[in-house]
Amino acid sequence: VPRGKSSKVNPRRRQRAEARRKDGLLTTGDMARLSQNTLRTVRFYEEEGLVSPGQRTSGGHRLFTLHELKKLLLITDLRAAGLTLEEIREMLRAKDRARTGAAASREVVTRIGTQLELMTTRVSLLRRLITELESTKKHLEECMDCNDLRRFSNGCKDCSRLRDDGSFPDALGVLWGVEA
Amino acid sequence: VPRGKSSKVNPRRRQRAEARRKDGLLTTGDMARLSQNTLRTVRFYEEEGLVSPGQRTSGGHRLFTLHELKKLLLITDLRAAGLTLEEIREMLRAKDRARTGAAASREVVTRIGTQLELMTTRVSLLRRLITELESTKKHLEECMDCNDLRRFSNGCKDCSRLRDDGSFPDALGVLWGVEA
DNA sequence: TTGCTCCTCACGTCACGTGAGGTGGC
DNA sequence: TTGCTCCTCACGTCACGTGAGGTGGC
């Protein structure tokens, strides 16, 4: 159980998460909750010039527009997809730095194209790994009721369960130390 | 052009990358090249107890077995898939820490299952983002020969190209600042 | 023998995490 | 008024990157 984060459901807090301020602006906490980030991350992205609170309350609390929330949601997705903050920043600023619509769109199209290739590669790697781990899991599920202590102490070397299958995933060889 | 990394093809180096030492062991450089990692990363993984050179030469050069290379390849894939080194370490050590085959397989099956769920989630996010960015790219490709400076200076607000389409990707709204 | 490869420190970086200590706002 | 939320430092962490300065090995 993680400390510091009460699991008690606080009804007032629940309301806050769903309710909007009357002026339609969002606090740092709203931004964090709605984008599944921490407060620290929202503030860090502001320091890095990625999002910006249009204004602050007299007490110093940040207030963001809905547009900044949408930007934060995109940043969050792009980070999860593997882009660095620098790459994200360049993408977000590309339009404003360009002098013409043609230059702006070409710049953004190029950047998106590059990232799409990288993302496709990442999906392929993930799919390959998922297949491999699923196969490894299936093999090991056959051993979940194994009581052969003698064979296990011997590293499962002479166990037919781990040998009779021709398509033996590499990951299983590594995890079970079959050739060590 | 990145500095420090010559793009000249060195035929001797090429041979080294493919050839094996007569004893079948691999140097740190072989491990790095064959797994697409840097020398630093291979050494760091050794410090962290993830891979281990079975022996060293009299001069202190690390020598790895083929099994350590396979382990490094799996580690590299798992890292790219988003696992921390701690999670990878626990997965690799689970079998050796268990007392019975049943306990070992249950432990590893559970860990793999957890990671498979996370990986599936990551694939979904990537696919969703790929779709969104492809759509955004397609919209912007229509603007690559735009010469309407007046409209661009005005933020493309009154341009029909960016408005007539009903299914307007969120990312485009953010990147093109349509509501700012 | 030459130069390419590998070695060990050791400080730097990126993207935040984690308190400490204090104040704001419905 | 209470307590939940947000504030600003500021040091810590994870997974390496990047030299400096030196030696090993086909």
Short mmCIF file of C-alpha atoms in Angstrom, two decimals, chain A residues 40-151:
data_model
loop_
_atom_site.label_atom_id
_atom_site.label_comp_id
_atom_site.label_asym_id
_atom_site.label_seq_id
_atom_site.Cartn_x
_atom_site.Cartn_y
_atom_site.Cartn_z
CA ARG A 40 5.34 18.57 -10.19
CA THR A 41 5.15 17.53 -13.83
CA VAL A 42 2.71 20.33 -14.72
CA ARG A 43 4.98 22.89 -13.03
CA PHE A 44 8.07 21.38 -14.65
CA TYR A 45 6.47 21.66 -18.09
CA GLU A 46 5.76 25.30 -17.35
CA GLU A 47 9.43 25.87 -16.38
CA GLU A 48 10.38 24.22 -19.66
CA GLY A 49 8.10 26.53 -21.60
CA LEU A 50 5.70 23.83 -22.79
CA VAL A 51 2.52 25.02 -21.10
CA SER A 52 1.78 28.37 -19.59
CA PRO A 53 -0.84 29.64 -17.14
CA GLY A 54 -2.45 32.62 -18.75
CA GLN A 55 -2.84 34.20 -15.35
CA ARG A 56 -2.44 33.63 -11.62
CA THR A 57 -4.72 34.38 -8.68
CA SER A 58 -3.68 37.15 -6.29
CA GLY A 59 -2.39 34.37 -4.06
CA GLY A 60 -0.09 33.03 -6.76
CA HIS A 61 -2.15 30.02 -7.84
CA ARG A 62 -1.77 29.18 -11.54
CA LEU A 63 -4.83 29.33 -13.78
CA PHE A 64 -4.87 27.58 -17.16
CA THR A 65 -7.24 27.77 -20.12
CA LEU A 66 -8.87 24.77 -21.76
CA HIS A 67 -6.47 25.16 -24.67
CA GLU A 68 -3.52 24.65 -22.33
CA LEU A 69 -5.17 21.48 -21.05
CA LYS A 70 -5.48 20.14 -24.61
CA LYS A 71 -1.84 20.99 -25.18
CA LEU A 72 -0.89 19.18 -21.96
CA LEU A 73 -2.87 16.11 -23.05
CA LEU A 74 -0.97 16.03 -26.36
CA ILE A 75 2.38 16.51 -24.61
CA THR A 76 1.52 13.65 -22.25
CA ASP A 77 0.71 11.33 -25.14
CA LEU A 78 3.85 12.31 -27.05
CA ARG A 79 6.00 11.70 -23.97
CA ALA A 80 4.44 8.28 -23.50
CA ALA A 81 5.18 7.61 -27.16
CA GLY A 82 8.87 8.25 -26.51
CA LEU A 83 9.50 11.83 -27.67
CA THR A 84 11.84 14.02 -25.64
CA LEU A 85 10.63 17.33 -24.26
CA GLU A 86 12.96 19.05 -26.73
CA GLU A 87 11.33 17.30 -29.68
CA ILE A 88 7.87 18.16 -28.37
CA ARG A 89 8.87 21.78 -27.83
CA GLU A 90 10.18 22.08 -31.40
CA MET A 91 6.96 20.59 -32.74
CA LEU A 92 4.78 22.97 -30.74
CA ARG A 93 6.82 26.03 -31.73
CA ALA A 94 7.31 25.17 -35.39
CA LYS A 95 4.25 27.05 -36.61
CA ASP A 96 5.01 30.24 -34.71
CA ARG A 97 8.60 30.35 -35.92
CA ALA A 98 7.69 29.99 -39.59
CA ARG A 99 7.11 33.02 -41.82
CA THR A 100 4.67 31.46 -44.27
CA GLY A 101 1.90 28.88 -44.14
CA ALA A 102 3.82 26.71 -46.60
CA ALA A 103 6.98 26.73 -44.47
CA ALA A 104 5.04 26.09 -41.28
CA SER A 105 3.09 23.14 -42.64
CA ARG A 106 6.17 21.61 -44.32
CA GLU A 107 8.10 21.84 -41.07
CA VAL A 108 5.34 20.23 -39.00
CA VAL A 109 4.58 17.58 -41.64
CA THR A 110 8.27 16.60 -41.70
CA ARG A 111 8.50 16.37 -37.91
CA ILE A 112 5.30 14.35 -37.66
CA GLY A 113 6.52 12.03 -40.43
CA THR A 114 9.77 11.34 -38.62
CA GLN A 115 7.98 10.59 -35.37
CA LEU A 116 5.40 8.38 -37.10
CA GLU A 117 8.20 6.17 -38.41
CA LEU A 118 9.71 5.86 -34.95
CA MET A 119 6.33 5.09 -33.41
CA THR A 120 5.64 2.40 -36.00
CA THR A 121 8.99 0.83 -35.16
CA ARG A 122 8.12 0.91 -31.47
CA VAL A 123 4.78 -0.78 -32.12
CA SER A 124 6.55 -3.53 -34.06
CA LEU A 125 9.02 -4.11 -31.26
CA LEU A 126 6.23 -4.20 -28.70
CA ARG A 127 4.17 -6.63 -30.77
CA ARG A 128 7.15 -8.92 -31.26
CA LEU A 129 7.95 -8.82 -27.54
CA ILE A 130 4.32 -9.39 -26.56
CA THR A 131 4.24 -12.51 -28.74
CA GLU A 132 7.48 -13.76 -27.24
CA LEU A 133 6.41 -13.15 -23.66
CA GLU A 134 2.99 -14.72 -24.25
CA SER A 135 4.69 -17.85 -25.55
CA THR A 136 7.10 -17.88 -22.61
CA LYS A 137 4.19 -17.46 -20.20
CA LYS A 138 2.31 -20.36 -21.80
CA HIS A 139 5.30 -22.66 -21.47
CA LEU A 140 5.81 -21.73 -17.82
CA GLU A 141 2.14 -22.16 -16.95
CA GLU A 142 2.68 -25.87 -17.46
CA CYS A 143 5.17 -25.78 -14.57
CA MET A 144 2.94 -24.01 -12.05
CA ASP A 145 2.06 -27.23 -10.25
CA CYS A 146 5.49 -28.82 -10.56
CA ASN A 147 6.67 -30.57 -7.41
CA ASP A 148 9.77 -32.20 -8.79
CA LEU A 149 12.35 -30.70 -6.45
CA ARG A 150 15.11 -32.93 -7.71
CA ARG A 151 14.75 -31.77 -11.28
#
